[in-house]
Structure formats: structure tokens, C-alpha cells
mmCIF file with all atom_site columns, C-alpha atoms in Angstrom:
data_model
loop_
_atom_site.group_PDB
_atom_site.id
_atom_site.type_symbol
_atom_site.label_atom_id
_atom_site.label_alt_id
_atom_site.label_comp_id
_atom_site.label_asym_id
_atom_site.label_entity_id
_atom_site.label_seq_id
_atom_site.pdbx_PDB_ins_code
_atom_site.Cartn_x
_atom_site.Cartn_y
_atom_site.Cartn_z
_atom_site.occupancy
_atom_site.B_iso_or_equiv
_atom_site.pdbx_formal_charge
_atom_site.auth_seq_id
_atom_site.auth_comp_id
_atom_site.auth_asym_id
_atom_site.auth_atom_id
_atom_site.pdbx_PDB_model_num
ATOM 1   C CA . UNK A 1 1   ? -37.382 -46.926 -78.922 1.00 52.00 ? 1   UNK A CA 1
ATOM 2   C CA . UNK A 1 2   ? -38.383 -44.174 -77.643 1.00 54.00 ? 2   UNK A CA 1
ATOM 3   C CA . UNK A 1 3   ? -41.560 -44.882 -75.023 1.00 70.00 ? 3   UNK A CA 1
ATOM 4   C CA . UNK A 1 4   ? -42.045 -41.320 -73.151 1.00 76.00 ? 4   UNK A CA 1
ATOM 5   C CA . UNK A 1 5   ? -43.535 -37.769 -74.427 1.00 77.00 ? 5   UNK A CA 1
ATOM 6   C CA . UNK A 1 6   ? -42.260 -34.899 -72.301 1.00 76.00 ? 6   UNK A CA 1
ATOM 7   C CA . UNK A 1 7   ? -44.672 -32.356 -71.250 1.00 71.00 ? 7   UNK A CA 1
ATOM 8   C CA . UNK A 1 8   ? -43.526 -29.211 -69.351 1.00 73.00 ? 8   UNK A CA 1
ATOM 9   C CA . UNK A 1 9   ? -46.348 -28.570 -66.565 1.00 70.00 ? 9   UNK A CA 1
ATOM 10  C CA . UNK A 1 10  ? -47.081 -25.442 -64.995 1.00 68.00 ? 10  UNK A CA 1
ATOM 11  C CA . UNK A 1 11  ? -46.410 -25.865 -61.154 1.00 63.00 ? 11  UNK A CA 1
ATOM 12  C CA . UNK A 1 12  ? -47.241 -22.494 -59.823 1.00 61.00 ? 12  UNK A CA 1
ATOM 13  C CA . UNK A 1 13  ? -50.941 -22.729 -59.456 1.00 57.00 ? 13  UNK A CA 1
ATOM 14  C CA . UNK A 1 14  ? -51.956 -23.999 -56.035 1.00 56.00 ? 14  UNK A CA 1
ATOM 15  C CA . UNK A 1 15  ? -54.649 -26.753 -56.103 1.00 50.00 ? 15  UNK A CA 1
ATOM 16  C CA . UNK A 1 16  ? -55.715 -27.945 -52.460 1.00 54.00 ? 16  UNK A CA 1
ATOM 17  C CA . UNK A 1 17  ? -58.256 -30.719 -52.143 1.00 50.00 ? 17  UNK A CA 1
ATOM 18  C CA . UNK A 1 18  ? -59.835 -32.065 -48.794 1.00 51.00 ? 18  UNK A CA 1
ATOM 19  C CA . UNK A 1 19  ? -57.921 -35.059 -47.783 1.00 48.00 ? 19  UNK A CA 1
ATOM 20  C CA . UNK A 1 20  ? -59.711 -38.074 -46.624 1.00 50.00 ? 20  UNK A CA 1
ATOM 21  C CA . UNK A 1 21  ? -57.898 -41.611 -45.612 1.00 51.00 ? 21  UNK A CA 1
ATOM 22  C CA . UNK A 1 22  ? -58.988 -44.402 -48.268 1.00 52.00 ? 22  UNK A CA 1
ATOM 23  C CA . UNK A 1 23  ? -59.554 -47.418 -46.028 1.00 55.00 ? 23  UNK A CA 1
ATOM 24  C CA . UNK A 1 24  ? -59.085 -50.602 -48.462 1.00 61.00 ? 24  UNK A CA 1
ATOM 25  C CA . UNK A 1 25  ? -60.377 -53.028 -45.282 1.00 60.00 ? 25  UNK A CA 1
ATOM 26  C CA . UNK A 1 26  ? -63.086 -52.415 -42.989 1.00 62.00 ? 26  UNK A CA 1
ATOM 27  C CA . UNK A 1 27  ? -64.320 -48.594 -43.006 1.00 60.00 ? 27  UNK A CA 1
ATOM 28  C CA . UNK A 1 28  ? -63.298 -46.388 -40.017 1.00 60.00 ? 28  UNK A CA 1
ATOM 29  C CA . UNK A 1 29  ? -66.014 -43.804 -38.736 1.00 60.00 ? 29  UNK A CA 1
ATOM 30  C CA . UNK A 1 30  ? -63.396 -42.093 -36.758 1.00 55.00 ? 30  UNK A CA 1
ATOM 31  C CA . UNK A 1 31  ? -61.387 -41.555 -39.525 1.00 57.00 ? 31  UNK A CA 1
ATOM 32  C CA . UNK A 1 32  ? -64.490 -40.341 -41.816 1.00 56.00 ? 32  UNK A CA 1
ATOM 33  C CA . UNK A 1 33  ? -63.849 -36.267 -41.560 1.00 56.00 ? 33  UNK A CA 1
ATOM 34  C CA . UNK A 1 34  ? -60.350 -35.498 -41.439 1.00 58.00 ? 34  UNK A CA 1
ATOM 35  C CA . UNK A 1 35  ? -59.700 -32.221 -42.815 1.00 58.00 ? 35  UNK A CA 1
ATOM 36  C CA . UNK A 1 36  ? -56.017 -31.881 -44.075 1.00 71.00 ? 36  UNK A CA 1
ATOM 37  C CA . UNK A 1 37  ? -55.694 -30.622 -47.435 1.00 72.00 ? 37  UNK A CA 1
ATOM 38  C CA . UNK A 1 38  ? -53.579 -31.805 -50.330 1.00 72.00 ? 38  UNK A CA 1
ATOM 39  C CA . UNK A 1 39  ? -51.485 -29.535 -52.120 1.00 77.00 ? 39  UNK A CA 1
ATOM 40  C CA . UNK A 1 40  ? -49.864 -31.260 -55.114 1.00 79.00 ? 40  UNK A CA 1
ATOM 41  C CA . UNK A 1 41  ? -47.313 -28.358 -55.739 1.00 79.00 ? 41  UNK A CA 1
ATOM 42  C CA . UNK A 1 42  ? -46.017 -28.953 -51.946 1.00 81.00 ? 42  UNK A CA 1
ATOM 43  C CA . UNK A 1 43  ? -46.287 -32.721 -51.846 1.00 81.00 ? 43  UNK A CA 1
ATOM 44  C CA . UNK A 1 44  ? -45.239 -33.902 -55.180 1.00 85.00 ? 44  UNK A CA 1
ATOM 45  C CA . UNK A 1 45  ? -43.294 -31.296 -56.642 1.00 87.00 ? 45  UNK A CA 1
ATOM 46  C CA . UNK A 1 46  ? -39.922 -30.408 -54.866 1.00 90.00 ? 46  UNK A CA 1
ATOM 47  C CA . UNK A 1 47  ? -37.971 -28.638 -57.570 1.00 91.00 ? 47  UNK A CA 1
ATOM 48  C CA . UNK A 1 48  ? -41.151 -27.179 -60.268 1.00 87.00 ? 48  UNK A CA 1
ATOM 49  C CA . UNK A 1 49  ? -38.315 -25.335 -62.215 1.00 88.00 ? 49  UNK A CA 1
ATOM 50  C CA . UNK A 1 50  ? -36.719 -28.847 -63.072 1.00 90.00 ? 50  UNK A CA 1
ATOM 51  C CA . UNK A 1 51  ? -40.323 -30.808 -62.833 1.00 90.00 ? 51  UNK A CA 1
ATOM 52  C CA . UNK A 1 52  ? -42.071 -32.120 -65.900 1.00 91.00 ? 52  UNK A CA 1
ATOM 53  C CA . UNK A 1 53  ? -44.695 -34.702 -67.005 1.00 90.00 ? 53  UNK A CA 1
ATOM 54  C CA . UNK A 1 54  ? -44.161 -37.375 -69.012 1.00 91.00 ? 54  UNK A CA 1
ATOM 55  C CA . UNK A 1 55  ? -46.689 -39.549 -70.855 1.00 93.00 ? 55  UNK A CA 1
ATOM 56  C CA . UNK A 1 56  ? -45.993 -43.072 -71.124 1.00 95.00 ? 56  UNK A CA 1
ATOM 57  C CA . UNK A 1 57  ? -46.250 -44.798 -74.657 1.00 94.00 ? 57  UNK A CA 1
ATOM 58  C CA . UNK A 1 58  ? -45.635 -49.045 -74.578 1.00 94.00 ? 58  UNK A CA 1
ATOM 59  C CA . UNK A 1 59  ? -45.183 -51.420 -71.603 1.00 95.00 ? 59  UNK A CA 1
ATOM 60  C CA . UNK A 1 60  ? -41.241 -51.715 -71.469 1.00 96.00 ? 60  UNK A CA 1
ATOM 61  C CA . UNK A 1 61  ? -41.634 -50.800 -68.001 1.00 97.00 ? 61  UNK A CA 1
ATOM 62  C CA . UNK A 1 62  ? -44.779 -52.924 -67.121 1.00 97.00 ? 62  UNK A CA 1
ATOM 63  C CA . UNK A 1 63  ? -43.131 -54.920 -64.362 1.00 97.00 ? 63  UNK A CA 1
ATOM 64  C CA . UNK A 1 64  ? -42.620 -51.724 -62.457 1.00 97.00 ? 64  UNK A CA 1
ATOM 65  C CA . UNK A 1 65  ? -46.480 -51.163 -62.372 1.00 97.00 ? 65  UNK A CA 1
ATOM 66  C CA . UNK A 1 66  ? -46.028 -48.356 -65.473 1.00 97.00 ? 66  UNK A CA 1
ATOM 67  C CA . UNK A 1 67  ? -48.418 -48.651 -68.074 1.00 96.00 ? 67  UNK A CA 1
ATOM 68  C CA . UNK A 1 68  ? -49.275 -47.453 -71.587 1.00 94.00 ? 68  UNK A CA 1
ATOM 69  C CA . UNK A 1 69  ? -51.185 -44.194 -70.961 1.00 93.00 ? 69  UNK A CA 1
ATOM 70  C CA . UNK A 1 70  ? -49.883 -43.432 -67.507 1.00 95.00 ? 70  UNK A CA 1
ATOM 71  C CA . UNK A 1 71  ? -48.433 -39.998 -66.562 1.00 93.00 ? 71  UNK A CA 1
ATOM 72  C CA . UNK A 1 72  ? -44.897 -39.798 -64.453 1.00 94.00 ? 72  UNK A CA 1
ATOM 73  C CA . UNK A 1 73  ? -43.471 -36.745 -62.553 1.00 93.00 ? 73  UNK A CA 1
ATOM 74  C CA . UNK A 1 74  ? -40.050 -36.403 -63.504 1.00 94.00 ? 74  UNK A CA 1
ATOM 75  C CA . UNK A 1 75  ? -37.400 -34.215 -61.391 1.00 95.00 ? 75  UNK A CA 1
ATOM 76  C CA . UNK A 1 76  ? -34.412 -33.312 -63.330 1.00 96.00 ? 76  UNK A CA 1
ATOM 77  C CA . UNK A 1 77  ? -32.758 -31.989 -59.985 1.00 96.00 ? 77  UNK A CA 1
ATOM 78  C CA . UNK A 1 78  ? -32.592 -35.366 -58.494 1.00 97.00 ? 78  UNK A CA 1
ATOM 79  C CA . UNK A 1 79  ? -29.732 -37.318 -58.613 1.00 97.00 ? 79  UNK A CA 1
ATOM 80  C CA . UNK A 1 80  ? -29.971 -40.473 -59.998 1.00 98.00 ? 80  UNK A CA 1
ATOM 81  C CA . UNK A 1 81  ? -28.647 -43.936 -58.293 1.00 97.00 ? 81  UNK A CA 1
ATOM 82  C CA . UNK A 1 82  ? -28.291 -47.440 -59.255 1.00 98.00 ? 82  UNK A CA 1
ATOM 83  C CA . UNK A 1 83  ? -31.982 -48.425 -59.573 1.00 98.00 ? 83  UNK A CA 1
ATOM 84  C CA . UNK A 1 84  ? -33.479 -45.351 -60.181 1.00 98.00 ? 84  UNK A CA 1
ATOM 85  C CA . UNK A 1 85  ? -36.250 -45.224 -62.916 1.00 98.00 ? 85  UNK A CA 1
ATOM 86  C CA . UNK A 1 86  ? -35.010 -42.962 -65.263 1.00 97.00 ? 86  UNK A CA 1
ATOM 87  C CA . UNK A 1 87  ? -35.687 -40.742 -68.356 1.00 96.00 ? 87  UNK A CA 1
ATOM 88  C CA . UNK A 1 88  ? -32.854 -40.964 -70.774 1.00 95.00 ? 88  UNK A CA 1
ATOM 89  C CA . UNK A 1 89  ? -32.067 -39.395 -73.998 1.00 93.00 ? 89  UNK A CA 1
ATOM 90  C CA . UNK A 1 90  ? -29.627 -41.874 -76.047 1.00 90.00 ? 90  UNK A CA 1
ATOM 91  C CA . UNK A 1 91  ? -29.315 -42.111 -79.373 1.00 86.00 ? 91  UNK A CA 1
ATOM 92  C CA . UNK A 1 92  ? -31.907 -39.298 -80.509 1.00 88.00 ? 92  UNK A CA 1
ATOM 93  C CA . UNK A 1 93  ? -34.930 -40.446 -78.579 1.00 90.00 ? 93  UNK A CA 1
ATOM 94  C CA . UNK A 1 94  ? -36.062 -40.825 -74.737 1.00 92.00 ? 94  UNK A CA 1
ATOM 95  C CA . UNK A 1 95  ? -36.996 -43.661 -73.129 1.00 94.00 ? 95  UNK A CA 1
ATOM 96  C CA . UNK A 1 96  ? -37.768 -44.624 -69.629 1.00 96.00 ? 96  UNK A CA 1
ATOM 97  C CA . UNK A 1 97  ? -36.064 -47.591 -67.811 1.00 97.00 ? 97  UNK A CA 1
ATOM 98  C CA . UNK A 1 98  ? -34.292 -48.945 -64.765 1.00 98.00 ? 98  UNK A CA 1
ATOM 99  C CA . UNK A 1 99  ? -30.595 -47.094 -64.510 1.00 98.00 ? 99  UNK A CA 1
ATOM 100 C CA . UNK A 1 100 ? -27.792 -50.061 -63.666 1.00 98.00 ? 100 UNK A CA 1
ATOM 101 C CA . UNK A 1 101 ? -24.237 -48.892 -62.702 1.00 97.00 ? 101 UNK A CA 1
ATOM 102 C CA . UNK A 1 102 ? -22.992 -52.241 -61.761 1.00 97.00 ? 102 UNK A CA 1
ATOM 103 C CA . UNK A 1 103 ? -20.768 -52.265 -64.601 1.00 96.00 ? 103 UNK A CA 1
ATOM 104 C CA . UNK A 1 104 ? -19.583 -48.609 -64.455 1.00 93.00 ? 104 UNK A CA 1
ATOM 105 C CA . UNK A 1 105 ? -15.997 -49.526 -63.584 1.00 93.00 ? 105 UNK A CA 1
ATOM 106 C CA . UNK A 1 106 ? -15.980 -51.926 -66.651 1.00 94.00 ? 106 UNK A CA 1
ATOM 107 C CA . UNK A 1 107 ? -16.533 -48.676 -68.696 1.00 93.00 ? 107 UNK A CA 1
ATOM 108 C CA . UNK A 1 108 ? -20.669 -48.940 -69.573 1.00 96.00 ? 108 UNK A CA 1
ATOM 109 C CA . UNK A 1 109 ? -24.037 -48.614 -67.955 1.00 97.00 ? 109 UNK A CA 1
ATOM 110 C CA . UNK A 1 110 ? -27.116 -50.597 -68.636 1.00 98.00 ? 110 UNK A CA 1
ATOM 111 C CA . UNK A 1 111 ? -30.817 -49.460 -69.065 1.00 97.00 ? 111 UNK A CA 1
ATOM 112 C CA . UNK A 1 112 ? -33.153 -52.187 -67.808 1.00 98.00 ? 112 UNK A CA 1
ATOM 113 C CA . UNK A 1 113 ? -37.046 -52.562 -68.990 1.00 97.00 ? 113 UNK A CA 1
ATOM 114 C CA . UNK A 1 114 ? -39.379 -54.042 -66.554 1.00 97.00 ? 114 UNK A CA 1
ATOM 115 C CA . UNK A 1 115 ? -40.525 -56.479 -68.945 1.00 97.00 ? 115 UNK A CA 1
ATOM 116 C CA . UNK A 1 116 ? -38.548 -59.483 -70.126 1.00 97.00 ? 116 UNK A CA 1
ATOM 117 C CA . UNK A 1 117 ? -39.886 -58.810 -73.932 1.00 97.00 ? 117 UNK A CA 1
ATOM 118 C CA . UNK A 1 118 ? -37.816 -55.982 -74.255 1.00 96.00 ? 118 UNK A CA 1
ATOM 119 C CA . UNK A 1 119 ? -33.650 -55.771 -74.721 1.00 96.00 ? 119 UNK A CA 1
ATOM 120 C CA . UNK A 1 120 ? -31.249 -54.288 -71.788 1.00 97.00 ? 120 UNK A CA 1
ATOM 121 C CA . UNK A 1 121 ? -29.229 -51.393 -73.308 1.00 96.00 ? 121 UNK A CA 1
ATOM 122 C CA . UNK A 1 122 ? -25.707 -51.016 -72.939 1.00 97.00 ? 122 UNK A CA 1
ATOM 123 C CA . UNK A 1 123 ? -24.642 -47.770 -72.930 1.00 96.00 ? 123 UNK A CA 1
ATOM 124 C CA . UNK A 1 124 ? -20.831 -46.973 -73.618 1.00 93.00 ? 124 UNK A CA 1
ATOM 125 C CA . UNK A 1 125 ? -18.364 -43.943 -73.716 1.00 86.00 ? 125 UNK A CA 1
ATOM 126 C CA . UNK A 1 126 ? -19.196 -42.115 -76.695 1.00 87.00 ? 126 UNK A CA 1
ATOM 127 C CA . UNK A 1 127 ? -22.846 -42.777 -77.027 1.00 92.00 ? 127 UNK A CA 1
ATOM 128 C CA . UNK A 1 128 ? -25.174 -39.937 -77.291 1.00 92.00 ? 128 UNK A CA 1
ATOM 129 C CA . UNK A 1 129 ? -26.534 -40.447 -73.737 1.00 94.00 ? 129 UNK A CA 1
ATOM 130 C CA . UNK A 1 130 ? -27.721 -38.434 -70.726 1.00 95.00 ? 130 UNK A CA 1
ATOM 131 C CA . UNK A 1 131 ? -29.676 -39.066 -67.634 1.00 96.00 ? 131 UNK A CA 1
ATOM 132 C CA . UNK A 1 132 ? -32.411 -36.518 -68.492 1.00 95.00 ? 132 UNK A CA 1
ATOM 133 C CA . UNK A 1 133 ? -34.299 -37.011 -65.001 1.00 96.00 ? 133 UNK A CA 1
ATOM 134 C CA . UNK A 1 134 ? -35.412 -39.275 -62.543 1.00 98.00 ? 134 UNK A CA 1
ATOM 135 C CA . UNK A 1 135 ? -38.833 -40.474 -62.188 1.00 97.00 ? 135 UNK A CA 1
ATOM 136 C CA . UNK A 1 136 ? -40.430 -39.393 -58.798 1.00 97.00 ? 136 UNK A CA 1
ATOM 137 C CA . UNK A 1 137 ? -44.147 -39.972 -58.994 1.00 95.00 ? 137 UNK A CA 1
ATOM 138 C CA . UNK A 1 138 ? -46.850 -42.056 -61.391 1.00 96.00 ? 138 UNK A CA 1
ATOM 139 C CA . UNK A 1 139 ? -50.301 -40.638 -61.878 1.00 93.00 ? 139 UNK A CA 1
ATOM 140 C CA . UNK A 1 140 ? -52.703 -43.364 -63.489 1.00 94.00 ? 140 UNK A CA 1
ATOM 141 C CA . UNK A 1 141 ? -56.377 -42.285 -64.795 1.00 91.00 ? 141 UNK A CA 1
ATOM 142 C CA . UNK A 1 142 ? -58.980 -45.072 -64.139 1.00 90.00 ? 142 UNK A CA 1
ATOM 143 C CA . UNK A 1 143 ? -61.792 -43.126 -65.813 1.00 88.00 ? 143 UNK A CA 1
ATOM 144 C CA . UNK A 1 144 ? -61.766 -40.346 -68.044 1.00 82.00 ? 144 UNK A CA 1
ATOM 145 C CA . UNK A 1 145 ? -64.102 -37.733 -67.193 1.00 76.00 ? 145 UNK A CA 1
#
């Protein structure tokens, strides 16, 4: 069932890059030399002490655009809501799924994959279950260097 490997990140290092917009249509010469900086820690990590990376294994979330080999940033300080993509600890393993709270009044919740080939997990009271964190960003590598 597990489809994510959790990795603690070192979010105290400042990494600044020159930012240039990327045009997906016709190039804009006026935008060629913008000089803002991109600081991954400032722009993507709101809660460093509660943030982790997760390496995705498997394709249960492929219809959400999350593929095997992708890396996600997980924030444990973000409050999950119905429809959040969460990292859940369930029956001794981590899994990444959509959180479905629509049946909460009926006494259970569901973890839904983004791939019809995978089952929906019904979580009942008394299950070994915890919403461990919320997926807040996706990192995809297209070419290894």
C-alpha cells in the first residue's frame, strides 16, 4: 500500500536564483531581463520545522498529475480539508491520497486515489490512522544531471 518515502529536508539553507518568466507562447523581449530572486525557503516552505520531502513510489495519484519518481513537499502544520492531497499513516504504512470527509457524519472517512485502478480506502474509528501531513508542492525532475 505504501507509495511515499518521507525525507527530512534541510530548509535552513538559503538558495537564491535569478527569476525569469518562461513564456509558453510567443517570446516577449520586454520580459527578458527581470531581476527578481527566487528563494525556495521563503517562497515554498512556510513551516520549516514541520516540512518534509516525500519521494513518490507508484502511480495511484497519476490522474492528479503526481507520478512515480516525483518529489512532493509535505507540510505537517497545514490543516487538511475535504479534497486535500494528504500523506496518511494507515495500518503501519504511509500512503498519499485525496482526503474525503463527506462521510464523516456516518462514522468514517475515505482516502481516494487519483487512479481508477486503485481501491478507495475506508477509514473507520479505531483504525491505526493519522493524517500525517498535507502535500503543498510538487517537484518533478525531467533530466538527471
